[in-house]
Coordinates of C-alpha atoms in Angstrom, one line a residue:
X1 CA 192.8 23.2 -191.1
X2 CA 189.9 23.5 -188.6
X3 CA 186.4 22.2 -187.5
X4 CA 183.7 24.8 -187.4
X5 CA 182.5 25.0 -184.1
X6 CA 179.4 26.7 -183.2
X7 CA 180.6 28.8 -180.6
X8 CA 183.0 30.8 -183.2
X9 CA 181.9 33.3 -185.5
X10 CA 183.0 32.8 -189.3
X11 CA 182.5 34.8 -192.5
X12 CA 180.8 33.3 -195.1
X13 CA 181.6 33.9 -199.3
X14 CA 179.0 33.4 -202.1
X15 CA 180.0 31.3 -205.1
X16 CA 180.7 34.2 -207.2
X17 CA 183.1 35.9 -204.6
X18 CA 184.6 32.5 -204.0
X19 CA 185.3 32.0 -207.8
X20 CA 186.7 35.4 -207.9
X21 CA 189.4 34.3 -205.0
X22 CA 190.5 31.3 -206.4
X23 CA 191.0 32.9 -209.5
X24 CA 193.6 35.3 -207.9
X25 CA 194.7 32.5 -205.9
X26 CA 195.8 30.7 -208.9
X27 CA 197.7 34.1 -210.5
X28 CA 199.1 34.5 -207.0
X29 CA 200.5 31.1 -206.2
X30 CA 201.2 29.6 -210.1
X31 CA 199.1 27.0 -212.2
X32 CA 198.1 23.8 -210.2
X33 CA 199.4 25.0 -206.6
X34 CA 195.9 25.5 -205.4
X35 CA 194.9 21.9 -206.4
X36 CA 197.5 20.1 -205.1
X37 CA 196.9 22.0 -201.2
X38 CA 193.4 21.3 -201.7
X39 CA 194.5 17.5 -202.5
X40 CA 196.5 17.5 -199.5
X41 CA 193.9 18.9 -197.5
X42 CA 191.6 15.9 -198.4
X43 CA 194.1 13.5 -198.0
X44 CA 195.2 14.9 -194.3
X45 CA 191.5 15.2 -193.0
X46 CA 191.1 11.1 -194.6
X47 CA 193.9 9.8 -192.8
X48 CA 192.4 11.7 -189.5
X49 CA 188.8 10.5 -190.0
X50 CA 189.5 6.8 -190.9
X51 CA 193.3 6.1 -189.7
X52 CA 192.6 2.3 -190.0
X53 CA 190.4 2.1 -193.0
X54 CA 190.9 -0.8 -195.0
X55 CA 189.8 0.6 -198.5
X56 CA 189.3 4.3 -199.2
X57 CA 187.4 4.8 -202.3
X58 CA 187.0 8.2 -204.3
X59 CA 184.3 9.4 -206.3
X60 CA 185.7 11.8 -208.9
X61 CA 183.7 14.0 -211.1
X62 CA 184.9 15.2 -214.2
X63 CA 185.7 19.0 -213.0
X64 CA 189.0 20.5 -210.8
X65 CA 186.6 19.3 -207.7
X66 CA 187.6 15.9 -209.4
X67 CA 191.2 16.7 -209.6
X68 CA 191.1 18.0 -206.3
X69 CA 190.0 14.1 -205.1
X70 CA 192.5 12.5 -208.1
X71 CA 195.4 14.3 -206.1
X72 CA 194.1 13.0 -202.7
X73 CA 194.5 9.6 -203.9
X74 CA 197.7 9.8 -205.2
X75 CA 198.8 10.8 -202.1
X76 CA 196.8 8.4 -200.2
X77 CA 198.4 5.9 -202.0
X78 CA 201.9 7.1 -201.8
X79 CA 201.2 6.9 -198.3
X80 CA 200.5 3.2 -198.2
X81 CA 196.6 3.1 -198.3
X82 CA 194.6 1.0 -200.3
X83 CA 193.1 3.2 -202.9
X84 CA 190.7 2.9 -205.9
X85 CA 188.5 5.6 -208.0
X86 CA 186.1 5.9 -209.8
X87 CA 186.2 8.6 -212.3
X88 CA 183.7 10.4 -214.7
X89 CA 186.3 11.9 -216.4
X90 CA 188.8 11.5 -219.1
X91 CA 192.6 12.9 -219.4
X92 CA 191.8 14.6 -223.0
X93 CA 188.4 17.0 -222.0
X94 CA 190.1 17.2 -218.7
X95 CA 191.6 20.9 -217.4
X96 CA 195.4 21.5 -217.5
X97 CA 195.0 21.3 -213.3
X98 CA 193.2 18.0 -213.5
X99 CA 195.2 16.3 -216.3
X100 CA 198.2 16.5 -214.1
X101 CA 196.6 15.1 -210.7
X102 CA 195.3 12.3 -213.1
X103 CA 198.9 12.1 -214.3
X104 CA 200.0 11.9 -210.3
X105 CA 197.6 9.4 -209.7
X106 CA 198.2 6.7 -212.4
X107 CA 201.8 6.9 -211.4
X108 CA 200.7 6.3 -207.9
X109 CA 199.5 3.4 -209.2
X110 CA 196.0 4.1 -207.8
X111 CA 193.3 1.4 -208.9
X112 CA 190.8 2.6 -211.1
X113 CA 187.3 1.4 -211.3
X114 CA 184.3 1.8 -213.5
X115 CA 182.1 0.4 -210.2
X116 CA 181.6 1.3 -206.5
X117 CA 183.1 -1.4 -204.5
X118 CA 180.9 -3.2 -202.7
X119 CA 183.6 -4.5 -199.7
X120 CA 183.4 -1.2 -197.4
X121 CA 182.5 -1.1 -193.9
X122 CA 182.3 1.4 -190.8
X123 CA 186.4 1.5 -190.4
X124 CA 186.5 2.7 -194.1
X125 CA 186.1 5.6 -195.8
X126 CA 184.3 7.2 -198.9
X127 CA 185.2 10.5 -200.7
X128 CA 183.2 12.2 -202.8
X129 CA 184.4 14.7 -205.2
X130 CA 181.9 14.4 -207.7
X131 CA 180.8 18.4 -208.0
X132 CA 181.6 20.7 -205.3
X133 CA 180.7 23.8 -206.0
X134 CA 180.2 23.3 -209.5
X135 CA 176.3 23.5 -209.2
X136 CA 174.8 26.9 -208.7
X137 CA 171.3 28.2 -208.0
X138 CA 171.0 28.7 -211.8
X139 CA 171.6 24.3 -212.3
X140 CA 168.7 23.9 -209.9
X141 CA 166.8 22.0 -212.8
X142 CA 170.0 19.8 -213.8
X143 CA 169.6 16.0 -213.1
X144 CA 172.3 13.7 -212.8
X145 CA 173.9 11.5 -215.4
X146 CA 173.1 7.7 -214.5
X147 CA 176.5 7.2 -213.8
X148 CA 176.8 9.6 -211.7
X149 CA 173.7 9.1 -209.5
X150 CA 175.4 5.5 -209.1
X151 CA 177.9 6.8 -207.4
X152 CA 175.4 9.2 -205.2
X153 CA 173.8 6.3 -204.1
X154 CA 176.6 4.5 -203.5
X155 CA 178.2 7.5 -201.9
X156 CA 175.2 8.2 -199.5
X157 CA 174.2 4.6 -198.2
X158 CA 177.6 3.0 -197.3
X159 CA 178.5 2.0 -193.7
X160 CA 181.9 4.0 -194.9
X161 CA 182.2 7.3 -193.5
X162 CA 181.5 10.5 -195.8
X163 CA 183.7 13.1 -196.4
X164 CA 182.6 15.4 -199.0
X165 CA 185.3 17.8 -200.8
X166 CA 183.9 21.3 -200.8
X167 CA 179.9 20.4 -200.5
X168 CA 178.0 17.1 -200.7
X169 CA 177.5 16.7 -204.1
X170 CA 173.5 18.0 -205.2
X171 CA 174.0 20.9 -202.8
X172 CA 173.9 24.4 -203.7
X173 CA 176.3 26.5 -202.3
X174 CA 174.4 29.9 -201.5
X175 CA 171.0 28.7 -200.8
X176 CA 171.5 25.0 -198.6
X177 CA 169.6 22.8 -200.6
X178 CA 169.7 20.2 -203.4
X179 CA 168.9 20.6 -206.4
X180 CA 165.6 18.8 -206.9
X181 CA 167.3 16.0 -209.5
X182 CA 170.1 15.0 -206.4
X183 CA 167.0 14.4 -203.9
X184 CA 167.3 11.3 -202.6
X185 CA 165.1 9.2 -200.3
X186 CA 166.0 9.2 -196.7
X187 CA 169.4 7.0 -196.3
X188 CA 169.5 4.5 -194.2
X189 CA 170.4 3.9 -190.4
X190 CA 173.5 1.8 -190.7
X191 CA 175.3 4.8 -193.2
X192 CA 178.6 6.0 -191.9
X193 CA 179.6 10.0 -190.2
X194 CA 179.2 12.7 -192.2
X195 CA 182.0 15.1 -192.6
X196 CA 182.8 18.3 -195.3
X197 CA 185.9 19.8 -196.1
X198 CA 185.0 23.6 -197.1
X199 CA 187.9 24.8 -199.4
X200 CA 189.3 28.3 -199.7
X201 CA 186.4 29.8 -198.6
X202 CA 183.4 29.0 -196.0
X203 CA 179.7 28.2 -197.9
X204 CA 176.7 29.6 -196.1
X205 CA 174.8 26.3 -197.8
X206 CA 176.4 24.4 -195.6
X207 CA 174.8 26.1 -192.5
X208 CA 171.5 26.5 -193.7
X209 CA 168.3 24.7 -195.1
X210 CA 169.3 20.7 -196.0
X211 CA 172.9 21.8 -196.1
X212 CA 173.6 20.7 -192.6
X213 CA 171.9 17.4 -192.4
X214 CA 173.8 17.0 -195.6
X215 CA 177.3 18.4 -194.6
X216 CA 177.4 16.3 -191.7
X217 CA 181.0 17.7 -189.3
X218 CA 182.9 20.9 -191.4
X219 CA 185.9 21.4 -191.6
X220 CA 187.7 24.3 -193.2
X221 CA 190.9 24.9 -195.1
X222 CA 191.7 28.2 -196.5
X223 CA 194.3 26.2 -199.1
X224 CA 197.5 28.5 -197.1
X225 CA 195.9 32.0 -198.5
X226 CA 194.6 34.8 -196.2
X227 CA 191.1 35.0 -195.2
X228 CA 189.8 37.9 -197.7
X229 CA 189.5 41.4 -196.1
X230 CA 186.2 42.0 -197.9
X231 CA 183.1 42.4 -196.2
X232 CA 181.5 38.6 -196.1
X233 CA 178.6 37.4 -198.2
X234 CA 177.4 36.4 -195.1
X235 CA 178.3 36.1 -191.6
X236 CA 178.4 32.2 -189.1
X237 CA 177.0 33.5 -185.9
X238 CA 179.7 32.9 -182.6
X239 CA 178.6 32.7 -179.1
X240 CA 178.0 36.3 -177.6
X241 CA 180.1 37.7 -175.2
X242 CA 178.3 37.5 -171.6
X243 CA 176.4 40.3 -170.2
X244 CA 178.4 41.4 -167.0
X245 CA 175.8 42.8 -164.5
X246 CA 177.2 44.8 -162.1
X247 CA 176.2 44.1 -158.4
X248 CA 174.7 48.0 -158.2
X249 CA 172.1 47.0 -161.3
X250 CA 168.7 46.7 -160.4
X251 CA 165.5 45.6 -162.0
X252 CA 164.8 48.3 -164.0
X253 CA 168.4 48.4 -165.3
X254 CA 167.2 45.0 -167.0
X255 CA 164.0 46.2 -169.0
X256 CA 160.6 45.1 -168.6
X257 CA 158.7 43.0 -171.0
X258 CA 155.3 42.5 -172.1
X259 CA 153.5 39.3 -173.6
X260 CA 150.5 40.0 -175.6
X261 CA 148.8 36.7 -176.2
X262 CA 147.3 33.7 -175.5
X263 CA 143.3 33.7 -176.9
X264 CA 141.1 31.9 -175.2
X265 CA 138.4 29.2 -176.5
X266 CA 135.6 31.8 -175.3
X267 CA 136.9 34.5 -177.6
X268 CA 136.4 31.5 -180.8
X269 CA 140.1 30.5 -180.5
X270 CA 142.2 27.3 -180.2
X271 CA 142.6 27.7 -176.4
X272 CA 146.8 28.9 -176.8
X273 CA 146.7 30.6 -173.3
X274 CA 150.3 28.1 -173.3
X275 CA 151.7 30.0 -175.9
X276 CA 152.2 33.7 -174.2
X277 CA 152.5 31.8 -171.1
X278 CA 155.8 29.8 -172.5
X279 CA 156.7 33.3 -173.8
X280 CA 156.7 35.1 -170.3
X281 CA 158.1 32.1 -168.5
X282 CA 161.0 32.3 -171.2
X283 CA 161.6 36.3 -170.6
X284 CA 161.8 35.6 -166.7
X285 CA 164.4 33.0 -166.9
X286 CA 166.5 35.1 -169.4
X287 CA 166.5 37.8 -167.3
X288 CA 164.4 40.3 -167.9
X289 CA 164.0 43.1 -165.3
X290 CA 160.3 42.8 -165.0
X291 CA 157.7 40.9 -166.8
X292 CA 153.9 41.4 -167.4
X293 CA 151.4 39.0 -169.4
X294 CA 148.2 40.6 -170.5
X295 CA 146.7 37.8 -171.9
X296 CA 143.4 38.0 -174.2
X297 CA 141.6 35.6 -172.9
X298 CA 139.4 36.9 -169.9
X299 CA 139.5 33.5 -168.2
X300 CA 142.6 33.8 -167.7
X301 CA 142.8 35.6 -164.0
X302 CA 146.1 33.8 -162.4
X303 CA 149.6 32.6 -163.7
X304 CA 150.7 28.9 -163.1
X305 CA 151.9 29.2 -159.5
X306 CA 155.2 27.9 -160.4
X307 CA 155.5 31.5 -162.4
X308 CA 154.7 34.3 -159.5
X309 CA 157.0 35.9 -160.7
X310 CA 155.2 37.0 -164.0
X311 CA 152.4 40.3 -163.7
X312 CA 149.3 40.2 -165.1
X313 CA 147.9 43.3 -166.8
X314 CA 145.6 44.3 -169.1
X315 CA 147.0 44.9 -172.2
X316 CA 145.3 48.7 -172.3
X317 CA 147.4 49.0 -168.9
X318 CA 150.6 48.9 -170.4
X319 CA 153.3 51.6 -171.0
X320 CA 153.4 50.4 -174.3
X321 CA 156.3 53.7 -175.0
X322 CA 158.5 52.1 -172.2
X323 CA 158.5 48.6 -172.5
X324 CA 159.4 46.3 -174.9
X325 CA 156.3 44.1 -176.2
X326 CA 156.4 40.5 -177.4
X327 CA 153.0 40.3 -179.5
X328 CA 151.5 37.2 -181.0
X329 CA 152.1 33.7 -178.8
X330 CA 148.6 32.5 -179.3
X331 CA 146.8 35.3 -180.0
X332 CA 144.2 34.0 -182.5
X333 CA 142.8 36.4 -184.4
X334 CA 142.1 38.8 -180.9
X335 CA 145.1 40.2 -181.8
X336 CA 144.5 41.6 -185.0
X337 CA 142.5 45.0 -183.4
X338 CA 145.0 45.8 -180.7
X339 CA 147.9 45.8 -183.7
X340 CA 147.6 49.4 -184.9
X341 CA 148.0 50.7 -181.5
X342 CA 151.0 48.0 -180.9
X343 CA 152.7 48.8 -183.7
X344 CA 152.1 52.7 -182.9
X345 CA 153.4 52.9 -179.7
X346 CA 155.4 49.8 -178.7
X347 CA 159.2 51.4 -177.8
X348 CA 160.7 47.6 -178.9
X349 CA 158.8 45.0 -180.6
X350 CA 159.0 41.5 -181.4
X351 CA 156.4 40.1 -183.5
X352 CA 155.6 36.5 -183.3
X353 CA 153.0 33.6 -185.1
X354 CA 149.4 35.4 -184.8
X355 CA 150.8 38.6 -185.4
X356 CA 152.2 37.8 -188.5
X357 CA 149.3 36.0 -190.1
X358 CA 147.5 39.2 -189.3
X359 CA 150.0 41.8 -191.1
X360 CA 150.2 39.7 -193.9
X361 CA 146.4 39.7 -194.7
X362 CA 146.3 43.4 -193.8
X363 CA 148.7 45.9 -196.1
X364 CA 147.5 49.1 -193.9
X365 CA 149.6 46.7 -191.0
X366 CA 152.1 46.3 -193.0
X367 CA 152.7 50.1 -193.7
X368 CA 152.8 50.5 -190.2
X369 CA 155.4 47.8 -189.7
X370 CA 157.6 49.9 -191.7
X371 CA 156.8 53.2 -190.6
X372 CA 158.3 52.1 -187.5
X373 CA 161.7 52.1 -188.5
X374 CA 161.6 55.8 -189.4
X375 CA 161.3 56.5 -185.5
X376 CA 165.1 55.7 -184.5
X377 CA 163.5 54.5 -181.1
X378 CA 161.5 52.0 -182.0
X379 CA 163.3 49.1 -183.2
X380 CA 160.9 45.6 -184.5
X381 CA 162.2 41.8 -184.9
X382 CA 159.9 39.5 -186.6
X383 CA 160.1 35.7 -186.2
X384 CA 158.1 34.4 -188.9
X385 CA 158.6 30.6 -189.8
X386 CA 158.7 29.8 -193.5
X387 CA 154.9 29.6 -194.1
X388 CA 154.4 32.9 -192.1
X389 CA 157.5 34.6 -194.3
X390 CA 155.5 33.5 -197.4
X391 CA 152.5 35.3 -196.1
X392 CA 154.6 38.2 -195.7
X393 CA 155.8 38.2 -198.7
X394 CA 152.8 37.9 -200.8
X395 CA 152.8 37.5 -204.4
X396 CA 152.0 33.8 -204.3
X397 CA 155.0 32.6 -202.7
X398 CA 155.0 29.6 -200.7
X399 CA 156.7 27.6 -198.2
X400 CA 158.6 25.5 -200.2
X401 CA 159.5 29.2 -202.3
X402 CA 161.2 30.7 -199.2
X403 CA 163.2 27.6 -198.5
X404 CA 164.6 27.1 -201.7
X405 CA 166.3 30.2 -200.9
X406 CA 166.2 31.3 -197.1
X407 CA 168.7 33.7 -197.2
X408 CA 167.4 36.1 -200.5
X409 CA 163.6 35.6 -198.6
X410 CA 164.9 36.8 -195.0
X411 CA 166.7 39.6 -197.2
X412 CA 163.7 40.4 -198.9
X413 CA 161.5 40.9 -195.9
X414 CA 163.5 42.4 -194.2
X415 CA 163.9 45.0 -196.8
X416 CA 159.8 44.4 -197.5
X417 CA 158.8 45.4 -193.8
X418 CA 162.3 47.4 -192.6
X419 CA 162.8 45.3 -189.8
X420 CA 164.8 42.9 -188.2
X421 CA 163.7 39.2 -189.6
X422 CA 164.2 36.1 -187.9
X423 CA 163.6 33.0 -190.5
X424 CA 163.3 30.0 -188.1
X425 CA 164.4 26.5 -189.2
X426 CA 167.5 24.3 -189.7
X427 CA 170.0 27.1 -189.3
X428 CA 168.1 30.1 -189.0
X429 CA 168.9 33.2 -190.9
X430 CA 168.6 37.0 -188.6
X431 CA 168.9 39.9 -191.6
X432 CA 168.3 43.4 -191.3
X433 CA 168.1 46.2 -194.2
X434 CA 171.1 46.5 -195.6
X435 CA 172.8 44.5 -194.0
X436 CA 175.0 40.9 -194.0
X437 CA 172.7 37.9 -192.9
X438 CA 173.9 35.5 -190.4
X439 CA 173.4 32.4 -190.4
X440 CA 172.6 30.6 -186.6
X441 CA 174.7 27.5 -186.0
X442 CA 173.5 26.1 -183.0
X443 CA 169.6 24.3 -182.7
X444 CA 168.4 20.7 -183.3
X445 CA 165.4 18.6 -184.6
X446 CA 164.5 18.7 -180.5
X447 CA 163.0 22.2 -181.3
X448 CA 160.7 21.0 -184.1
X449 CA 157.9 20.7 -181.1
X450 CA 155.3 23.2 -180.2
X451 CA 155.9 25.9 -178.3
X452 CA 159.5 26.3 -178.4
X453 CA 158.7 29.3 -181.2
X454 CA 157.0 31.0 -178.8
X455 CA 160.1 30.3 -176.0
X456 CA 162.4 32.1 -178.4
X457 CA 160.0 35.1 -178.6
X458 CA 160.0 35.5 -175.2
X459 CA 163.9 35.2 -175.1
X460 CA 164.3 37.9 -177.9
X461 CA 162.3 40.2 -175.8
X462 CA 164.2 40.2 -172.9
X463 CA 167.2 40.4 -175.0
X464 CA 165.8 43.6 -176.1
X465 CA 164.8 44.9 -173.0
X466 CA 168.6 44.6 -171.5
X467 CA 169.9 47.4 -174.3
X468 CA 169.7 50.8 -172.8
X469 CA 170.5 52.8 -176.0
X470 CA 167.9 53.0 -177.8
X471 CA 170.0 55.7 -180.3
X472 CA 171.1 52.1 -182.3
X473 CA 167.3 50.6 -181.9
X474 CA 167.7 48.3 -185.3
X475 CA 171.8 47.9 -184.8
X476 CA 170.9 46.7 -181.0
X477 CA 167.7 44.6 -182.6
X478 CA 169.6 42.6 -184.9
X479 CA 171.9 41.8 -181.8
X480 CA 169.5 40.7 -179.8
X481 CA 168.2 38.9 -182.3
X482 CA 171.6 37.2 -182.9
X483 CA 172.3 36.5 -179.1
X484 CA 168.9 35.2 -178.3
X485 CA 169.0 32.1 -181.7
X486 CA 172.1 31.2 -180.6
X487 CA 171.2 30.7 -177.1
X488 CA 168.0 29.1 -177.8
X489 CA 169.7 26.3 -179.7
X490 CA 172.7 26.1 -177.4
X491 CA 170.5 24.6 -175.1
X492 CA 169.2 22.2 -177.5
X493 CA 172.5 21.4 -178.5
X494 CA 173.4 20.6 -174.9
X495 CA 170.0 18.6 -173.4
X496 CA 170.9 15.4 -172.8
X497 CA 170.0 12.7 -175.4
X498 CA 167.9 10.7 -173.0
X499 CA 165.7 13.2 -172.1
X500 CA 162.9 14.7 -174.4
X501 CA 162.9 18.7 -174.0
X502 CA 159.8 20.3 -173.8
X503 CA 158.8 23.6 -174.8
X504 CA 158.5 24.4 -170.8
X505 CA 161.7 22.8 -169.9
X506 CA 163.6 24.6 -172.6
X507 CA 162.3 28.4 -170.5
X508 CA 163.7 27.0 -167.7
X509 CA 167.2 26.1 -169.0
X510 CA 167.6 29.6 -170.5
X511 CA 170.1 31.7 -168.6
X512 CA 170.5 35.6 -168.7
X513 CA 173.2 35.7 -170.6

């Protein structure tokens, strides 16, 4: 057994592939095996989390992901716990699998309750086991029996800590969110840790979308079988490796970048010189070998002087063929005319906010997007948020559309635009054509402030400048795309708690990798 960490990389399974494995599992180890290592699982990780808990209560639902928790507390109570369950089941419309951990834990003498018990507190422990991953994509309409949503509530507002036996129970496995009849209100302060035990196989839910407010620590357990040599659903991103650079490097070894942003209020805009600003500042403390801002707002004749560093050009100036462009960062709609020449000639090109809103209104933009990735050398990475990626994706989608399933929309528009996609949010999805997603693991709710998007664009681009071979443009996209997530919400994930972090501070704290 083992906690995910963020800094290691992890393959992920869909259901299906995950039902397919246990199913072998079973004809490869004999009937009930599998259940009893996953009950011994639960019970090992319980005793860890809560080693002097008074009470440990287990909410079983009426599937195996019930036995699983049946065959925890027989255990737990062998091993001189106080144990009592509360079951939705019954031993006659019960599996052969659950039947027998049933059997186990009557003669464990486990108590049995019809009722939550209302004595638990911090040092105690809760277990749900209710569902697992017994509710797919295709149940996102089913609502809860009333019993059942007793023991939810009871499940997600006690000063116990949570351990959940596969998934939290309302969450869907392959897309990261609840299923709209397991939405609850926000719990509150005084509930207990959060912990998962993921079983057999990892779940990209749990690392996406509501999945990891909901999932709380996870843990893993492959039940003693060998991680499946199949290609992964999906793929946990792992820290990259760092970039050595050699003491005979110079500047131009490094790349040079280009913002393209920033209109001003004279030009009719909302004044978001910041935006390509935070963009440039970003590229210069990642490491980029040079970098140039061509901002469009006129006004805008000098850089903060605590940036000399950054260039200023006009954007007609640039090498557009040599450099790679971040285009977008406040913008406005000044960007829209210069796009068709952008998307033309930029070697490498990331595409941010303003950008976006303006391919997605325009489907002569979007055919150039594409046409892009039929010239080897000239790789694109979009980093639309989930409003922008319903633009993109036209047809009447919406926000809330793409996040009930961030994984299939990055797929889609990625496969929509032939480009690298970066889905922002709560565990941010990077998919190419034809290719695995990954899933980001690092980030926090300290990024949900403006102009930290823009921070990461300017990362990306730098990321992009520092590879050389431009033979692999999309291959060497999608890992800069991977590198530069994971090191934007490293540093989220390691900013002191006292401290706010600001779009500005967050440039500064970037490293080159």
């Amino acid at each position: 057994m083992q906690r995910i960490q963020p800094d290691q990389p992890h393959p992920l399974f869909d259901t299906a592939t995950t039902r397919r494995l246990e199913a072998e599992g079973i004809a490869a180890t004999g009937d009930h095996v599998l259940m009893q290592r996953a009950g011994r699982a639960v019970a090992q990780l319980a005793r860890a989390l809560a080693p002097h808990a008074r009470h440990i209560w287990i909410a079983c639902g009426a599937g195996n992901n019930g036995g699983d928790g049946l065959e925890a507390a027989a255990l737990l109570q062998t091993a001189g716990c106080k144990v009592s369950v509360t079951w939705l089941g019954a031993p006659e419309t019960a599996s052969s699998d659950t039947r027998q951990a049933w059997q186990r834990a009557t003669a464990a003498t486990v108590h049995f309750t019809s009722a939550p018990p209302d004595d638990l507190g911090p040092q105690d422990l809760c277990i749900d086991a209710l569902l697992g991953i017994g509710l797919t994509a295709n149940d996102s309409g089913r609502k809860p029996s009333p019993a059942m949503l007793v023991l939810l509530h009871a499940l997600r507002e006690s000063p116990a800590t949570l351990l959940c036996v596969d998934l939290p129970s309302g969450l869907i496995a392959d897309t990261g969110q609840l299923a709209p009849g397991f939405a609850y209100r926000t719990p509150p302060a005084t509930v207990g840790a959060r912990h998962t035990l993921s079983l057999l196989t990892l779940h990209p839910g749990l690392f996406t979308g509501a999945g990891r407010d909901e999932a709380g620590a996870i843990w893993f357990s492959p039940l003693g079988l060998p991680i499946p040599a199949m290609t992964p659903s999906f793929q946990l991103s792992g820290a990259p490796s760092s970039m050595q650079r050699t003491h005979a490097s110079h500047k131009g070894c490094w790349g040079d970048v280009a913002i393209i942003g920033g209109q001003g209020v004279r030009e009719g805009g909302m004044g978001m010189t910041g935006a390509a600003v935070l963009a440039a500042s970003a590229a210069v403390h990642a490491g980029a070998g040079r970098v140039m801002l061509a901002p469009l707002d006129p006004d805008m004749w000098q850089v903060p002087g605590d940036l000399p560093e950054i260039m200023l050009r006009r954007w007609e100036a640039l090498e557009l063929e040599r450099i790679t462009v971040v285009c977008g960062c406040g913008g406005g709609s000044a960007v829209r005319a210069l796009l068709p020449e952008i998307l033309r000639r930029a070697q490498r090109l990331v595409l941010d906010a303003d950008a976006l809103n303006a391919i997605a209104a325009d489907a002569a933009l979007q055919a150039h997007t594409r046409e892009r990735a039929q010239r080897a050398r000239q790789p694109t990475v979009i980093t639309p948020h989930p409003l922008e990626a319903a633009r993109l994706l036209g047809n009447g989608m919406t926000a809330a559309d793409v996040q009930s399933d961030r994984l299939a929309a990055a797929q889609r528009l990625a496969q929509h635009l032939d480009c690298v996609v970066v889905l922002k949010g709560s565990g941010t999805v990077i998919a190419a054509p034809d290719c695995a997603p990954h899933i980001n693991p690092t980030g926090n709710a300290r990024l949900a402030t403006g102009g930290t998007g823009d921070v990461l664009a300017g990362l990306l681009g730098a990321r992009m400048a520092a590879f050389a071979d431009d033979e692999h443009g999309t291959a060497n996209a999608l890992r800069a795309a991977i590198q530069a997530c994971w090191q934007h919400g490293n540093v989220a994930d390691r900013w002191p708690e006292d401290l706010a972090l600001t779009a500005s501070q967050l440039a500064r704290a970037l490293t080159p990798g």
